[in-house]
Amino acid sequence: ISRIKVILDKKCFECNKFFDDFFVPNLIGVQTLTMSKRIMNEVVCLAEDLNIPIYYQDTDSMHILKSRITELENEYIKKYNKVLRGFDMGQFHPDFDELSGDVISIESYFLNKKNYLRNYMIKNHLIIIFYNLDHHLNLLKILKLNQDLNSVEI
């Protein structure tokens, strides 16, 4: 801080250099994370109130039972007067919407933040879905699966 000015009882700080080399000032990051937590907490708290189990959660996503999504969406509209599902700011969408029918999630491997693998059974067929693993393919070389596979070959 090079100097402090007082203008109309407000202190103004002038900085010559940021505390880090990051492109965005820290305050913008703090405000963004605070708002995203607020949005996420609306959904998480409502799911808890409805006794909907949350199996995995991070800053902007959660894994819940597919059969309970509609119930959560309907209650969210009633409580917050906003649509939960969509692709706009503040809305959510299922990552695995392409799965339909009797889908049973049999196991998940959480390899790193935002990087996971899920195994599903659909009509006795094993479906393996990798989510966002572009940068972590080396982890897959050591991953062992139980379903008729000795290991994953890359």
Tab-separated table of C-alpha atoms in Angstrom:
chain	number	residue	atom	x	y	z
A	1	ILE	CA	0.000	0.000	0.000
A	2	SER	CA	1.586	3.226	-1.093
A	3	ARG	CA	-0.890	5.675	0.428
A	4	ILE	CA	-4.276	5.973	2.075
A	5	LYS	CA	-6.735	8.754	1.203
A	6	VAL	CA	-9.796	9.661	3.233
A	7	ILE	CA	-12.681	10.819	1.027
A	8	LEU	CA	-16.062	11.545	2.611
A	9	ASP	CA	-15.206	9.448	5.683
A	10	LYS	CA	-14.197	6.493	3.469
A	11	LYS	CA	-10.644	5.171	3.357
A	12	CYS	CA	-9.196	4.535	-0.107
A	13	PHE	CA	-6.079	2.376	-0.379
A	14	GLU	CA	-3.718	2.715	-3.313
A	15	CYS	CA	-1.627	-0.381	-4.064
A	16	ASN	CA	1.517	-0.425	-6.155
A	17	LYS	CA	1.567	-4.217	-6.398
A	18	PHE	CA	-0.872	-7.035	-5.729
A	19	PHE	CA	0.024	-9.570	-3.063
A	20	ASP	CA	0.144	-12.333	-5.631
A	21	ASP	CA	0.802	-12.670	-9.344
A	22	PHE	CA	-2.671	-13.911	-10.190
A	23	PHE	CA	-4.558	-12.175	-12.996
A	24	VAL	CA	-7.776	-11.426	-11.057
A	25	PRO	CA	-7.767	-9.385	-7.825
A	26	ASN	CA	-8.431	-11.536	-4.757
A	27	LEU	CA	-11.627	-9.688	-3.883
A	28	ILE	CA	-13.315	-10.795	-7.117
A	29	GLY	CA	-12.416	-14.422	-6.356
A	30	VAL	CA	-13.783	-14.112	-2.821
A	31	GLN	CA	-17.043	-12.580	-4.049
A	32	THR	CA	-17.467	-15.255	-6.731
A	33	LEU	CA	-16.848	-18.124	-4.306
A	34	THR	CA	-19.180	-16.572	-1.721
A	35	MET	CA	-22.023	-16.324	-4.230
A	36	SER	CA	-21.465	-19.858	-5.543
A	37	LYS	CA	-21.531	-21.204	-1.966
A	38	ARG	CA	-24.794	-19.350	-1.336
A	39	ILE	CA	-26.387	-20.839	-4.467
A	40	MET	CA	-25.091	-24.330	-3.644
A	41	ASN	CA	-26.235	-24.122	-0.019
A	42	GLU	CA	-29.803	-23.355	-1.119
A	43	VAL	CA	-29.888	-26.674	-2.970
A	44	VAL	CA	-27.992	-28.682	-0.337
A	45	CYS	CA	-30.099	-27.422	2.581
A	46	LEU	CA	-33.322	-28.055	0.667
A	47	ALA	CA	-32.178	-31.606	-0.191
A	48	GLU	CA	-31.401	-32.190	3.494
A	49	ASP	CA	-34.830	-30.834	4.500
A	50	LEU	CA	-36.428	-33.303	2.062
A	51	ASN	CA	-34.255	-36.185	3.369
A	52	ILE	CA	-32.640	-36.620	-0.047
A	53	PRO	CA	-29.239	-38.260	0.485
A	54	ILE	CA	-26.264	-36.500	-1.120
A	55	TYR	CA	-23.583	-39.048	-2.007
A	56	TYR	CA	-20.910	-36.654	-3.269
A	57	GLN	CA	-20.624	-32.883	-3.240
A	58	ASP	CA	-18.092	-30.247	-4.196
A	59	THR	CA	-18.289	-26.521	-4.866
A	60	ASP	CA	-20.717	-26.683	-7.768
A	61	SER	CA	-22.045	-30.226	-8.036
A	62	MET	CA	-23.624	-33.068	-6.106
A	63	HIS	CA	-24.575	-36.684	-6.699
A	64	ILE	CA	-28.105	-37.563	-5.608
A	65	LEU	CA	-30.641	-40.210	-6.539
A	66	LYS	CA	-31.970	-39.626	-10.052
A	67	SER	CA	-35.451	-40.567	-8.847
A	68	ARG	CA	-35.443	-37.613	-6.406
A	69	ILE	CA	-34.312	-34.855	-8.829
A	70	THR	CA	-37.866	-33.913	-9.879
A	71	GLU	CA	-38.967	-33.643	-6.244
A	72	LEU	CA	-35.997	-31.369	-5.498
A	73	GLU	CA	-36.741	-29.222	-8.564
A	74	ASN	CA	-40.420	-28.801	-7.624
A	75	GLU	CA	-39.667	-27.856	-4.026
A	76	TYR	CA	-36.923	-25.458	-5.171
A	77	ILE	CA	-39.429	-23.580	-7.366
A	78	LYS	CA	-41.884	-23.367	-4.439
A	79	LYS	CA	-39.285	-22.132	-1.977
A	80	TYR	CA	-37.116	-19.816	-4.105
A	81	ASN	CA	-39.395	-19.019	-7.071
A	82	LYS	CA	-36.537	-19.976	-9.420
A	83	VAL	CA	-36.013	-22.854	-11.854
A	84	LEU	CA	-33.285	-25.211	-10.633
A	85	ARG	CA	-32.482	-27.114	-13.843
A	86	GLY	CA	-30.931	-25.306	-16.784
A	87	PHE	CA	-27.718	-23.961	-18.242
A	88	ASP	CA	-27.979	-20.336	-17.056
A	89	MET	CA	-26.051	-18.768	-14.184
A	90	GLY	CA	-27.262	-20.155	-10.871
A	91	GLN	CA	-28.871	-23.237	-12.436
A	92	PHE	CA	-27.873	-26.896	-12.334
A	93	HIS	CA	-28.041	-29.751	-14.823
A	94	PRO	CA	-27.449	-33.514	-14.591
A	95	ASP	CA	-24.037	-34.544	-15.926
A	96	PHE	CA	-25.232	-38.022	-16.838
A	97	ASP	CA	-28.595	-37.203	-18.426
A	98	GLU	CA	-27.912	-39.556	-21.333
A	99	LEU	CA	-28.548	-42.561	-19.069
A	100	SER	CA	-32.175	-43.641	-19.075
A	101	GLY	CA	-34.180	-46.607	-17.875
A	102	ASP	CA	-33.317	-48.759	-14.873
A	103	VAL	CA	-29.850	-47.437	-14.112
A	104	ILE	CA	-28.056	-48.732	-11.039
A	105	SER	CA	-24.861	-47.034	-9.924
A	106	ILE	CA	-22.731	-49.859	-8.556
A	107	GLU	CA	-19.530	-48.007	-7.665
A	108	SER	CA	-17.672	-44.746	-8.087
A	109	TYR	CA	-13.995	-43.839	-7.954
A	110	PHE	CA	-13.214	-40.253	-7.001
A	111	LEU	CA	-9.703	-39.747	-8.278
A	112	ASN	CA	-9.255	-36.048	-7.715
A	113	LYS	CA	-11.459	-32.989	-7.519
A	114	LYS	CA	-13.785	-32.883	-10.532
A	115	ASN	CA	-12.356	-36.204	-11.765
A	116	TYR	CA	-14.247	-39.403	-11.209
A	117	LEU	CA	-15.274	-42.671	-12.747
A	118	ARG	CA	-18.703	-44.252	-12.264
A	119	ASN	CA	-19.790	-47.790	-13.011
A	120	TYR	CA	-23.447	-48.404	-13.876
A	121	MET	CA	-25.497	-51.472	-14.625
A	122	ILE	CA	-28.200	-51.104	-17.279
A	123	LYS	CA	-30.045	-54.329	-18.144
A	124	ASN	CA	-27.056	-56.470	-17.050
A	125	HIS	CA	-24.599	-54.394	-19.103
A	126	LEU	CA	-21.719	-52.595	-17.419
A	127	ILE	CA	-21.427	-48.940	-18.432
A	128	ILE	CA	-18.286	-47.066	-17.375
A	129	ILE	CA	-18.367	-43.277	-17.512
A	130	PHE	CA	-15.273	-41.174	-17.026
A	131	TYR	CA	-16.012	-37.612	-16.005
A	132	ASN	CA	-13.405	-34.942	-16.740
A	133	LEU	CA	-10.352	-37.213	-16.732
A	134	ASP	CA	-8.388	-35.545	-19.521
A	135	HIS	CA	-5.536	-34.533	-17.240
A	136	HIS	CA	-5.475	-37.653	-15.099
A	137	LEU	CA	-5.139	-40.562	-17.517
A	138	ASN	CA	-2.082	-41.883	-15.678
A	139	LEU	CA	-4.281	-42.611	-12.667
A	140	LEU	CA	-6.385	-44.932	-14.816
A	141	LYS	CA	-3.389	-47.143	-15.594
A	142	ILE	CA	-3.346	-48.331	-12.003
A	143	LEU	CA	-7.113	-48.533	-11.523
A	144	LYS	CA	-8.380	-52.111	-11.104
A	145	LEU	CA	-12.003	-52.997	-11.835
A	146	ASN	CA	-13.964	-55.979	-10.541
A	147	GLN	CA	-16.203	-56.486	-13.603
A	148	ASP	CA	-14.579	-58.969	-16.031
A	149	LEU	CA	-11.658	-56.589	-16.462
A	150	ASN	CA	-8.184	-57.083	-15.095
A	151	SER	CA	-7.187	-53.457	-15.569
A	152	VAL	CA	-7.956	-50.455	-17.686
A	153	GLU	CA	-5.715	-50.211	-20.744
A	154	ILE	CA	-5.031	-46.760	-22.156
